[in-house]
Short mmCIF file of C-alpha atoms in Angstrom, two decimals:
data_model
loop_
_atom_site.label_atom_id
_atom_site.label_comp_id
_atom_site.label_asym_id
_atom_site.label_seq_id
_atom_site.Cartn_x
_atom_site.Cartn_y
_atom_site.Cartn_z
CA MET A 1 10.41 10.92 8.59
CA PRO A 2 12.41 7.86 7.43
CA ASP A 3 12.25 6.99 3.75
CA LYS A 4 9.89 4.29 2.57
CA VAL A 5 11.38 0.83 2.25
CA THR A 6 10.64 -1.15 -0.91
CA PRO A 7 10.81 -4.86 -0.08
CA ASP A 8 12.32 -7.39 -2.47
CA LEU A 9 11.24 -10.81 -1.21
CA THR A 10 10.40 -14.21 -2.64
CA THR A 11 6.70 -15.05 -2.74
CA LEU A 12 7.04 -17.35 0.26
CA SER A 13 8.78 -14.69 2.33
CA GLU A 14 6.20 -12.13 1.22
CA THR A 15 3.57 -13.99 3.26
CA LEU A 16 5.10 -12.32 6.34
CA PHE A 17 3.24 -9.15 5.35
CA ILE A 18 -0.10 -10.80 6.11
CA PRO A 19 0.42 -11.15 9.89
CA LEU A 20 2.17 -7.76 10.00
CA TRP A 21 -0.85 -6.15 8.36
CA ALA A 22 -3.17 -8.07 10.68
CA ARG A 23 -1.38 -6.87 13.82
CA ALA A 24 -1.15 -3.30 12.55
CA VAL A 25 -4.84 -2.86 11.73
CA GLU A 26 -5.79 -4.64 14.96
CA GLN A 27 -4.49 -1.63 16.86
CA GLN A 28 -7.50 0.32 15.55
CA GLN A 29 -9.92 -2.00 17.35
CA PRO A 30 -11.52 -0.66 20.56
CA ALA A 31 -10.55 -3.88 22.37
CA PRO A 32 -7.66 -5.38 20.35
CA LEU A 33 -6.94 -9.07 20.56
CA LEU A 34 -3.26 -8.17 20.64
CA VAL A 35 -1.53 -4.94 21.67
CA ASP A 36 1.41 -4.33 19.33
CA PRO A 37 2.38 -0.65 18.91
CA VAL A 38 5.41 -1.55 16.77
CA ALA A 39 3.41 -3.15 13.94
CA PRO A 40 1.76 0.07 12.61
CA LYS A 41 5.15 1.81 12.60
CA MET A 42 6.70 -0.92 10.46
CA LEU A 43 3.68 -1.02 8.17
CA ALA A 44 3.87 2.75 7.60
CA ARG A 45 7.49 2.49 6.41
CA LEU A 46 6.85 -0.16 3.78
CA ASP A 47 6.21 0.67 0.15
CA TYR A 48 3.83 -2.23 -0.32
CA ASP A 49 0.17 -2.57 -1.26
CA PHE A 50 -1.46 -3.85 1.91
CA SER A 51 -4.93 -3.05 0.55
CA GLN A 52 -4.94 -6.44 -1.20
CA TYR A 53 -5.66 -8.04 2.19
CA ALA A 54 -8.50 -5.71 3.18
CA LYS A 55 -11.20 -8.38 2.81
CA ALA A 56 -9.28 -11.11 4.66
CA THR A 57 -11.23 -10.57 7.87
CA ALA A 58 -10.96 -14.15 9.15
CA SER A 59 -7.17 -14.22 8.72
CA GLN A 60 -6.84 -10.76 10.22
CA ALA A 61 -8.45 -11.89 13.48
CA GLY A 62 -6.82 -15.31 13.25
CA CYS A 63 -3.28 -13.95 12.95
CA CYS A 64 -3.78 -11.78 16.02
CA GLY A 65 -5.38 -14.56 18.05
CA ARG A 66 -2.57 -16.91 17.08
CA ALA A 67 0.10 -14.35 18.02
CA TRP A 68 -1.56 -13.83 21.41
CA LEU A 69 -1.55 -17.58 22.09
CA PHE A 70 2.14 -17.79 21.17
CA ASP A 71 2.86 -14.80 23.41
CA GLU A 72 1.14 -16.58 26.29
CA GLN A 73 3.26 -19.68 25.73
CA VAL A 74 6.39 -17.50 25.95
CA ARG A 75 5.20 -15.78 29.13
CA ARG A 76 4.49 -19.11 30.80
CA PHE A 77 7.82 -20.63 29.74
CA ILE A 78 9.86 -17.65 30.92
CA ALA A 79 7.97 -17.58 34.22
CA ALA A 80 9.03 -21.19 34.77
CA HIS A 81 12.51 -20.74 33.26
CA PRO A 82 13.79 -17.15 33.67
CA ASP A 83 17.14 -18.24 32.22
CA ALA A 84 15.55 -19.54 29.02
CA VAL A 85 16.89 -19.41 25.48
CA VAL A 86 14.12 -18.41 23.07
CA VAL A 87 14.33 -18.89 19.30
CA GLN A 88 11.71 -17.49 16.94
CA VAL A 89 12.01 -19.69 13.85
CA GLY A 90 10.72 -17.84 10.80
CA ALA A 91 10.45 -14.61 12.77
CA GLY A 92 9.35 -12.49 9.81
CA LEU A 93 8.51 -8.98 11.02
CA ASP A 94 7.03 -10.05 14.33
CA ALA A 95 8.11 -7.76 17.17
CA ARG A 96 7.37 -10.38 19.83
CA TYR A 97 10.54 -9.58 21.81
CA GLU A 98 9.55 -5.91 22.06
CA ARG A 99 5.87 -6.77 22.58
CA LEU A 100 6.78 -8.84 25.64
CA GLY A 101 8.91 -6.09 27.15
CA CYS A 102 12.35 -7.29 25.99
CA PRO A 103 12.52 -10.12 28.56
CA ALA A 104 15.87 -10.56 30.32
CA VAL A 105 16.37 -14.18 29.28
CA THR A 106 19.74 -15.83 28.63
CA ALA A 107 19.33 -15.23 24.88
CA TRP A 108 16.57 -14.40 22.42
CA TYR A 109 17.20 -15.24 18.77
CA ASP A 110 15.08 -14.19 15.79
CA LEU A 111 15.79 -16.49 12.85
CA ASP A 112 14.80 -16.12 9.22
CA LEU A 113 16.20 -16.17 5.71
CA PRO A 114 18.84 -13.53 4.84
CA GLU A 115 16.44 -11.43 2.71
CA VAL A 116 13.96 -11.25 5.60
CA ILE A 117 16.54 -10.47 8.26
CA ALA A 118 17.92 -7.65 6.07
CA LEU A 119 14.44 -6.11 5.87
CA ARG A 120 13.84 -6.73 9.56
CA ARG A 121 17.07 -4.92 10.50
CA GLU A 122 16.04 -1.91 8.42
CA LEU A 123 12.62 -1.67 10.06
CA LEU A 124 13.33 -3.03 13.53
CA PRO A 125 17.00 -3.18 14.59
CA GLU A 126 18.04 -5.53 17.38
CA SER A 127 17.32 -4.22 20.86
CA GLY A 128 18.89 -6.93 23.01
CA ASN A 129 17.77 -9.83 20.86
CA ILE A 130 20.01 -11.38 18.18
CA TYR A 131 19.12 -11.85 14.51
CA LEU A 132 20.23 -14.97 12.68
CA SER A 133 20.20 -15.17 8.87
CA GLU A 134 19.72 -18.89 8.33
CA SER A 135 17.30 -21.50 7.07
CA LEU A 136 15.29 -23.25 9.75
CA PHE A 137 16.84 -26.48 8.45
CA ALA A 138 20.42 -25.35 9.19
CA ALA A 139 22.13 -26.92 12.21
CA ASP A 140 24.31 -23.91 13.13
CA TRP A 141 21.56 -22.03 14.95
CA MET A 142 20.49 -25.20 16.79
CA ASN A 143 24.02 -25.74 18.06
CA ARG A 144 24.25 -22.10 19.08
CA ALA A 145 21.05 -22.33 21.11
CA ALA A 146 22.14 -25.62 22.69
CA ALA A 147 25.56 -24.24 23.66
CA HIS A 148 24.01 -22.05 26.38
CA GLY A 149 23.08 -25.15 28.35
CA LYS A 150 19.74 -23.59 29.35
CA PRO A 151 16.08 -24.54 28.77
CA VAL A 152 15.19 -23.83 25.14
CA LEU A 153 11.84 -22.62 23.79
CA LEU A 154 11.35 -22.77 20.01
CA LEU A 155 8.54 -20.80 18.36
CA CYS A 156 7.53 -21.62 14.80
CA GLU A 157 4.48 -19.58 13.84
CA GLY A 158 2.92 -19.63 10.39
CA VAL A 159 5.77 -21.60 8.84
CA LEU A 160 5.48 -25.37 8.75
CA MET A 161 2.36 -25.55 6.58
CA TYR A 162 4.51 -24.54 3.58
CA PHE A 163 6.65 -27.69 3.77
CA GLU A 164 6.04 -31.32 2.90
CA GLU A 165 5.26 -33.78 5.70
CA SER A 166 8.57 -35.56 5.13
CA GLU A 167 10.43 -32.26 5.63
CA VAL A 168 8.55 -31.52 8.84
CA LYS A 169 9.30 -35.01 10.16
CA ASP A 170 13.00 -34.71 9.31
CA TRP A 171 13.16 -31.25 10.91
CA LEU A 172 11.69 -32.54 14.18
CA ALA A 173 14.21 -35.38 14.20
CA THR A 174 17.08 -32.93 13.60
CA LEU A 175 15.83 -30.65 16.36
CA ALA A 176 15.72 -33.57 18.77
CA GLN A 177 19.28 -34.48 17.86
CA HIS A 178 20.69 -31.00 18.42
CA LEU A 179 18.27 -29.65 21.05
CA PRO A 180 17.16 -32.57 23.20
CA GLN A 181 14.41 -31.75 25.72
CA ALA A 182 13.63 -28.43 24.01
CA THR A 183 10.05 -27.18 23.97
CA LEU A 184 8.56 -26.41 20.56
CA VAL A 185 5.38 -24.41 19.90
CA PHE A 186 3.91 -24.37 16.39
CA ASP A 187 0.60 -24.14 14.57
CA ILE A 188 -1.22 -26.67 12.42
CA ILE A 189 -3.64 -25.54 9.73
CA PRO A 190 -6.95 -27.35 9.11
CA THR A 191 -6.42 -30.30 6.76
CA ILE A 192 -9.12 -28.89 4.48
CA LEU A 193 -6.75 -26.03 3.52
CA VAL A 194 -3.90 -28.23 2.27
CA GLY A 195 -3.50 -27.63 -1.46
CA ARG A 196 -6.01 -24.77 -1.43
CA ALA A 197 -3.95 -21.62 -1.02
CA LYS A 198 -5.95 -19.80 -3.68
CA ARG A 199 -9.12 -20.30 -1.62
CA HIS A 200 -7.54 -18.90 1.54
CA ASP A 201 -8.88 -15.41 2.23
CA ALA A 202 -5.43 -13.79 2.60
CA LEU A 203 -3.13 -15.98 0.48
CA GLY A 204 -5.70 -16.00 -2.30
CA SER A 205 -5.65 -12.19 -2.28
CA MET A 206 -1.92 -11.95 -3.05
CA LYS A 207 -1.13 -10.32 -6.37
CA LYS A 208 1.45 -13.03 -7.02
CA ALA A 209 0.52 -16.70 -7.21
CA PRO A 210 0.53 -17.70 -3.53
CA PRO A 211 2.81 -20.39 -2.12
CA GLU A 212 0.94 -23.63 -1.56
CA MET A 213 0.09 -25.00 1.87
CA LYS A 214 1.41 -28.55 1.89
CA TRP A 215 1.18 -29.97 5.38
CA SER A 216 -1.25 -30.63 8.16
CA VAL A 217 -2.16 -33.55 10.40
CA LYS A 218 -5.69 -34.52 11.33
CA ASP A 219 -4.95 -35.58 14.91
CA SER A 220 -2.17 -33.78 16.81
CA ARG A 221 -1.46 -36.93 18.80
CA GLU A 222 -0.09 -38.48 15.61
CA LEU A 223 3.01 -36.34 16.17
CA GLU A 224 3.98 -38.63 19.05
CA THR A 225 4.24 -41.53 16.61
CA TRP A 226 6.68 -39.64 14.41
CA LEU A 227 9.51 -39.49 16.91
CA PRO A 228 10.01 -41.83 19.87
CA GLY A 229 9.90 -39.81 23.09
CA LEU A 230 8.23 -36.73 21.62
CA THR A 231 5.39 -35.64 23.92
CA LEU A 232 2.35 -33.55 23.00
CA GLU A 233 1.96 -31.32 26.05
CA GLU A 234 -0.85 -28.99 24.96
CA GLU A 235 -3.22 -28.31 22.07
CA LEU A 236 -5.15 -25.05 21.76
CA LEU A 237 -7.93 -24.25 19.29
CA LEU A 238 -7.59 -20.84 17.66
CA SER A 239 -11.35 -20.23 17.49
CA LYS A 240 -11.55 -20.21 21.30
CA THR A 241 -9.44 -17.05 21.31
CA CYS A 242 -10.68 -15.08 18.32
CA GLY A 243 -13.73 -16.89 16.87
CA LYS A 244 -16.05 -14.10 17.98
CA ARG A 245 -14.35 -11.87 15.40
CA TYR A 246 -14.75 -14.29 12.47
CA PRO A 247 -17.16 -13.42 9.64
CA LEU A 248 -20.79 -14.32 10.30
CA PHE A 249 -20.85 -17.43 8.08
CA LEU A 250 -17.87 -18.90 9.98
CA ARG A 251 -19.44 -18.09 13.34
CA LEU A 252 -22.57 -19.88 12.22
CA LEU A 253 -20.57 -22.95 11.19
CA TYR A 254 -18.97 -23.10 14.61
CA ALA A 255 -22.32 -22.57 16.32
CA LEU A 256 -23.74 -25.50 14.34
CA GLY A 257 -20.77 -27.70 15.31
CA ALA A 258 -19.37 -27.83 11.79
CA GLY A 259 -16.43 -25.53 12.41
CA SER A 260 -14.04 -28.07 13.91
CA ARG A 261 -12.76 -29.01 10.44
CA LEU A 262 -11.81 -25.36 9.93
CA ASP A 263 -10.02 -24.76 13.23
CA GLN A 264 -6.35 -24.02 13.44
CA ARG A 265 -4.41 -25.60 16.31
CA ILE A 266 -1.50 -24.32 18.32
CA VAL A 267 0.46 -27.18 19.87
CA ARG A 268 3.27 -27.41 22.37
CA VAL A 269 5.52 -30.46 22.23
CA LYS A 270 8.50 -31.60 24.25
CA LEU A 271 11.31 -33.02 22.19
CA PRO A 272 12.92 -36.29 23.34
#
């Protein structure tokens, strides 16, 4: 049996263990929201205290529902564009490429910071996809994706909430400059969670002081005002996919119509 791996990550990068844990324990469900046989194998190799997240039941279901929605976006895009270039921005330890059957696209890139990619390579070596050790703000990976001259799908899951609004705006503008007409899928947290990481069921359970959630937007259509030509193509509410698995008090809030302020959104936009 391979030796245990002791991770050495910054606090922000450590948040990747939350969705990994969520996907791994989901495999024990009789009817899992997401089928991911790789996640438990990675979890088992890590010398890390995952028990700290045991009570984060809403995030556990939410992470799996969110991943399933992102997977569906990839399936639909590849069906329409078999020659696509796919880039997972802030890939963490998500085995999406393997989960989707290692699709035979033009290129599949998994991008994250060097410390994360090093851990990822130890737990899940490339299998036809390509790992890139770069910041999401770097232009090199954008130029590399653009150079293929093929339709580009960008996935940014569980990442943008940790940056200021000005940084998110600038990033979208930079993407549009280097990857015109690319499709971008990302998630938007409820505005009520901004500045309240310690009250989040999973982040607030971290042994270290959690990184703060800094950005959201109340109306997804506001994104179209940020960048001329940017088009909001689709908005999906997370609760529609996994709300039945939320704790009782959350299910009651949704049933009473008060849950909309707590819903996470997955949006797909077309860059100008």
